[in-house]
Amino acid sequence: TMEKKSVTFTEPYVDASSGNVIISPAVPLRNSNDEIVGVLAADIKLTKMVEKINSIKVYNGAGYLFLLDENGVVMSYPEKEFLGKKLAEIKGMEELGKKVEEKKNGTIEYKINNAGYKIKFCQIPETNWIVVIAVENKVINKGLNEIVIKIQVILMLSIIITVLISILIAKTITE
């Protein structure tokens, strides 16, 4: 809500016209009496972040990773048609989506396209987004934590830059 004094972010969504994943930071503009007199908001494309996530090769292509918002909506996935859809509503992913939404952190075994996968997922506390790594069972057990850390660093840097830009814009407008 705008009652708090810090930047608020919308849930990520897929822009209908461009197909890009978007978040919108908003910050309340206050007068000298600390009353809200307006709101500064902007749309930020997460295209570069999505491209970076999709470009990460997990186990030389034997696995992949993707990103969900806190409600299980797909923000990045190798197949673009999944973007903006709830994982639990995608054919063949229903049970996976339910488990990830329910637990937020964990490791499970799951079949995707008749191949057995080990799925590792964890929620990033600062955003509540969920990073999911899927690796075929035949090539498992190396480096998953390293990949999760890389993704968390990429996401945190993206968020910090967004917050800094929002604050700078808000300061320029209020001065």
mmCIF file of C-alpha atoms in Angstrom:
data_model
loop_
_atom_site.group_PDB
_atom_site.id
_atom_site.type_symbol
_atom_site.label_atom_id
_atom_site.label_comp_id
_atom_site.label_asym_id
_atom_site.label_seq_id
_atom_site.Cartn_x
_atom_site.Cartn_y
_atom_site.Cartn_z
ATOM 1 C CA THR A 1 0.000 0.000 0.000
ATOM 2 C CA MET A 2 1.017 3.592 -0.464
ATOM 3 C CA GLU A 3 0.704 4.325 3.264
ATOM 4 C CA LYS A 4 4.231 3.104 3.768
ATOM 5 C CA LYS A 5 6.979 5.487 2.762
ATOM 6 C CA SER A 6 9.085 3.142 0.700
ATOM 7 C CA VAL A 7 8.909 1.854 -2.828
ATOM 8 C CA THR A 8 6.147 -0.676 -3.533
ATOM 9 C CA PHE A 9 6.371 -3.154 -6.417
ATOM 10 C CA THR A 10 3.505 -4.677 -8.354
ATOM 11 C CA GLU A 11 3.501 -8.375 -8.970
ATOM 12 C CA PRO A 12 5.254 -9.176 -12.249
ATOM 13 C CA TYR A 13 2.922 -9.413 -15.219
ATOM 14 C CA VAL A 14 3.157 -9.991 -18.963
ATOM 15 C CA ASP A 15 2.443 -6.831 -20.946
ATOM 16 C CA ALA A 16 -0.363 -7.572 -23.405
ATOM 17 C CA SER A 17 1.069 -5.498 -26.258
ATOM 18 C CA SER A 18 4.787 -6.367 -26.030
ATOM 19 C CA GLY A 19 4.751 -9.785 -24.360
ATOM 20 C CA ASN A 20 7.479 -8.564 -21.980
ATOM 21 C CA VAL A 21 7.501 -9.402 -18.294
ATOM 22 C CA ILE A 22 6.980 -6.107 -16.405
ATOM 23 C CA ILE A 23 7.070 -4.909 -12.812
ATOM 24 C CA SER A 24 5.972 -1.469 -11.735
ATOM 25 C CA PRO A 25 7.632 0.250 -8.787
ATOM 26 C CA ALA A 26 5.587 3.003 -7.171
ATOM 27 C CA VAL A 27 6.551 5.514 -4.514
ATOM 28 C CA PRO A 28 4.215 7.927 -2.731
ATOM 29 C CA LEU A 29 4.908 11.640 -3.137
ATOM 30 C CA ARG A 30 4.294 13.542 0.074
ATOM 31 C CA ASN A 31 3.980 17.213 0.957
ATOM 32 C CA SER A 32 5.629 18.910 3.920
ATOM 33 C CA ASN A 33 2.800 17.633 6.189
ATOM 34 C CA ASP A 34 3.630 14.049 5.172
ATOM 35 C CA GLU A 35 0.329 13.728 3.281
ATOM 36 C CA ILE A 36 0.279 11.769 0.067
ATOM 37 C CA VAL A 37 -0.180 14.183 -2.829
ATOM 38 C CA GLY A 38 0.599 11.799 -5.654
ATOM 39 C CA VAL A 39 2.266 8.605 -6.726
ATOM 40 C CA LEU A 40 5.258 8.151 -8.971
ATOM 41 C CA ALA A 41 5.202 4.859 -10.868
ATOM 42 C CA ALA A 42 6.960 3.376 -13.859
ATOM 43 C CA ASP A 43 6.929 0.157 -15.837
ATOM 44 C CA ILE A 44 10.223 -1.711 -15.868
ATOM 45 C CA LYS A 45 10.786 -4.470 -18.377
ATOM 46 C CA LEU A 46 12.449 -7.521 -16.909
ATOM 47 C CA THR A 47 13.500 -8.607 -20.397
ATOM 48 C CA LYS A 48 17.246 -8.541 -19.715
ATOM 49 C CA MET A 49 16.857 -10.422 -16.451
ATOM 50 C CA VAL A 50 14.640 -13.028 -18.136
ATOM 51 C CA GLU A 51 17.166 -13.367 -20.998
ATOM 52 C CA LYS A 52 20.023 -13.825 -18.516
ATOM 53 C CA ILE A 53 18.111 -16.461 -16.568
ATOM 54 C CA ASN A 54 17.132 -18.299 -19.747
ATOM 55 C CA SER A 55 20.725 -18.182 -21.044
ATOM 56 C CA ILE A 56 22.176 -19.971 -18.022
ATOM 57 C CA LYS A 57 23.093 -23.471 -19.070
ATOM 58 C CA VAL A 58 22.488 -25.945 -16.282
ATOM 59 C CA TYR A 59 24.588 -29.091 -16.629
ATOM 60 C CA ASN A 60 25.400 -28.330 -20.267
ATOM 61 C CA GLY A 61 21.757 -28.233 -21.261
ATOM 62 C CA ALA A 62 20.620 -31.262 -19.236
ATOM 63 C CA GLY A 63 18.689 -28.905 -16.984
ATOM 64 C CA TYR A 64 17.257 -25.419 -16.875
ATOM 65 C CA LEU A 65 16.018 -22.868 -14.448
ATOM 66 C CA PHE A 66 13.071 -20.578 -14.289
ATOM 67 C CA LEU A 67 11.575 -17.924 -12.073
ATOM 68 C CA LEU A 68 8.125 -17.645 -10.491
ATOM 69 C CA ASP A 69 6.552 -14.821 -8.572
ATOM 70 C CA GLU A 70 5.309 -15.551 -5.043
ATOM 71 C CA ASN A 71 1.940 -16.711 -6.415
ATOM 72 C CA GLY A 72 3.459 -19.258 -8.782
ATOM 73 C CA VAL A 73 3.144 -17.140 -11.940
ATOM 74 C CA VAL A 74 5.921 -17.872 -14.453
ATOM 75 C CA MET A 75 8.250 -14.877 -14.951
ATOM 76 C CA SER A 76 10.928 -16.691 -16.944
ATOM 77 C CA TYR A 77 10.878 -20.070 -18.603
ATOM 78 C CA PRO A 78 12.629 -21.535 -21.658
ATOM 79 C CA GLU A 79 9.252 -21.817 -23.428
ATOM 80 C CA LYS A 80 7.807 -18.304 -23.875
ATOM 81 C CA GLU A 81 4.184 -19.479 -23.961
ATOM 82 C CA PHE A 82 4.412 -20.235 -20.215
ATOM 83 C CA LEU A 83 5.159 -16.581 -19.330
ATOM 84 C CA GLY A 84 2.462 -14.965 -17.217
ATOM 85 C CA LYS A 85 0.688 -18.250 -16.540
ATOM 86 C CA LYS A 86 0.408 -19.949 -13.185
ATOM 87 C CA LEU A 87 2.702 -22.991 -13.127
ATOM 88 C CA ALA A 88 -0.036 -25.016 -11.402
ATOM 89 C CA GLU A 89 -2.321 -24.369 -14.392
ATOM 90 C CA ILE A 90 0.118 -25.494 -17.112
ATOM 91 C CA LYS A 91 -0.571 -28.950 -18.494
ATOM 92 C CA GLY A 92 1.900 -31.453 -17.086
ATOM 93 C CA MET A 93 3.130 -29.023 -14.417
ATOM 94 C CA GLU A 94 0.059 -28.911 -12.153
ATOM 95 C CA GLU A 95 1.490 -30.936 -9.265
ATOM 96 C CA LEU A 96 4.872 -29.241 -9.493
ATOM 97 C CA GLY A 97 3.217 -25.831 -9.368
ATOM 98 C CA LYS A 98 1.144 -26.782 -6.327
ATOM 99 C CA LYS A 99 4.158 -28.144 -4.445
ATOM 100 C CA VAL A 100 6.347 -25.125 -5.202
ATOM 101 C CA GLU A 101 3.595 -22.678 -4.175
ATOM 102 C CA GLU A 102 2.911 -24.634 -0.994
ATOM 103 C CA LYS A 103 6.492 -25.189 0.198
ATOM 104 C CA LYS A 104 8.391 -22.200 -1.345
ATOM 105 C CA ASN A 105 11.706 -24.002 -0.588
ATOM 106 C CA GLY A 106 12.654 -27.599 -1.150
ATOM 107 C CA THR A 107 13.719 -30.412 -3.437
ATOM 108 C CA ILE A 108 11.401 -32.879 -5.141
ATOM 109 C CA GLU A 109 11.450 -35.520 -7.858
ATOM 110 C CA TYR A 110 9.186 -34.796 -10.839
ATOM 111 C CA LYS A 111 8.575 -36.035 -14.389
ATOM 112 C CA ILE A 112 8.586 -33.470 -17.188
ATOM 113 C CA ASN A 113 7.931 -34.764 -20.699
ATOM 114 C CA ASN A 114 8.481 -38.345 -19.465
ATOM 115 C CA ALA A 115 11.981 -37.558 -18.160
ATOM 116 C CA GLY A 116 12.767 -37.770 -14.459
ATOM 117 C CA TYR A 117 13.984 -34.497 -12.944
ATOM 118 C CA LYS A 118 15.198 -33.384 -9.590
ATOM 119 C CA ILE A 119 13.616 -29.990 -8.917
ATOM 120 C CA LYS A 120 15.262 -27.606 -6.438
ATOM 121 C CA PHE A 121 13.432 -24.422 -5.571
ATOM 122 C CA CYS A 122 13.932 -21.592 -3.138
ATOM 123 C CA GLN A 123 12.203 -18.341 -2.345
ATOM 124 C CA ILE A 124 14.264 -15.162 -2.399
ATOM 125 C CA PRO A 125 13.350 -13.310 0.806
ATOM 126 C CA GLU A 126 13.756 -9.776 -0.581
ATOM 127 C CA THR A 127 11.265 -10.309 -3.429
ATOM 128 C CA ASN A 128 9.409 -13.510 -2.488
ATOM 129 C CA TRP A 129 10.139 -14.704 -6.030
ATOM 130 C CA ILE A 130 10.951 -18.393 -6.392
ATOM 131 C CA VAL A 131 13.944 -19.692 -8.341
ATOM 132 C CA VAL A 132 13.353 -23.195 -9.692
ATOM 133 C CA ILE A 133 16.107 -25.405 -11.076
ATOM 134 C CA ALA A 134 15.180 -28.567 -12.951
ATOM 135 C CA VAL A 135 17.944 -31.069 -13.727
ATOM 136 C CA GLU A 136 17.544 -34.468 -15.291
ATOM 137 C CA ASN A 137 18.200 -37.194 -12.755
ATOM 138 C CA LYS A 138 20.915 -38.733 -14.917
ATOM 139 C CA VAL A 139 23.214 -35.716 -14.448
ATOM 140 C CA ILE A 140 22.297 -34.607 -10.930
ATOM 141 C CA ASN A 141 24.176 -33.725 -7.743
ATOM 142 C CA LYS A 142 26.667 -31.014 -8.711
ATOM 143 C CA GLY A 143 26.554 -27.264 -8.362
ATOM 144 C CA LEU A 144 22.870 -26.511 -7.703
ATOM 145 C CA ASN A 145 23.619 -24.214 -4.778
ATOM 146 C CA GLU A 146 26.160 -22.263 -6.850
ATOM 147 C CA ILE A 147 23.528 -21.586 -9.523
ATOM 148 C CA VAL A 148 20.930 -20.492 -6.963
ATOM 149 C CA ILE A 149 23.430 -18.034 -5.488
ATOM 150 C CA LYS A 150 24.204 -16.597 -8.953
ATOM 151 C CA ILE A 151 20.502 -16.071 -9.646
ATOM 152 C CA GLN A 152 19.956 -14.472 -6.251
ATOM 153 C CA VAL A 153 22.824 -12.056 -6.927
ATOM 154 C CA ILE A 154 21.422 -11.162 -10.372
ATOM 155 C CA LEU A 155 17.941 -10.589 -8.929
ATOM 156 C CA MET A 156 19.203 -8.545 -5.985
ATOM 157 C CA LEU A 157 21.298 -6.310 -8.265
ATOM 158 C CA SER A 158 18.267 -5.761 -10.514
ATOM 159 C CA ILE A 159 16.085 -4.822 -7.552
ATOM 160 C CA ILE A 160 18.692 -2.523 -6.006
ATOM 161 C CA ILE A 161 19.136 -0.677 -9.302
ATOM 162 C CA THR A 162 15.358 -0.334 -9.677
ATOM 163 C CA VAL A 163 14.939 1.007 -6.142
ATOM 164 C CA LEU A 164 17.800 3.491 -6.594
ATOM 165 C CA ILE A 165 16.350 4.764 -9.863
ATOM 166 C CA SER A 166 12.897 5.103 -8.277
ATOM 167 C CA ILE A 167 14.309 7.051 -5.333
ATOM 168 C CA LEU A 168 16.301 9.350 -7.624
ATOM 169 C CA ILE A 169 13.237 10.032 -9.766
ATOM 170 C CA ALA A 170 11.085 10.651 -6.691
ATOM 171 C CA LYS A 171 13.665 13.074 -5.229
ATOM 172 C CA THR A 172 13.890 15.021 -8.501
ATOM 173 C CA ILE A 173 10.127 15.396 -8.692
ATOM 174 C CA THR A 174 9.682 16.417 -5.059
ATOM 175 C CA GLU A 175 12.462 19.053 -5.161
#
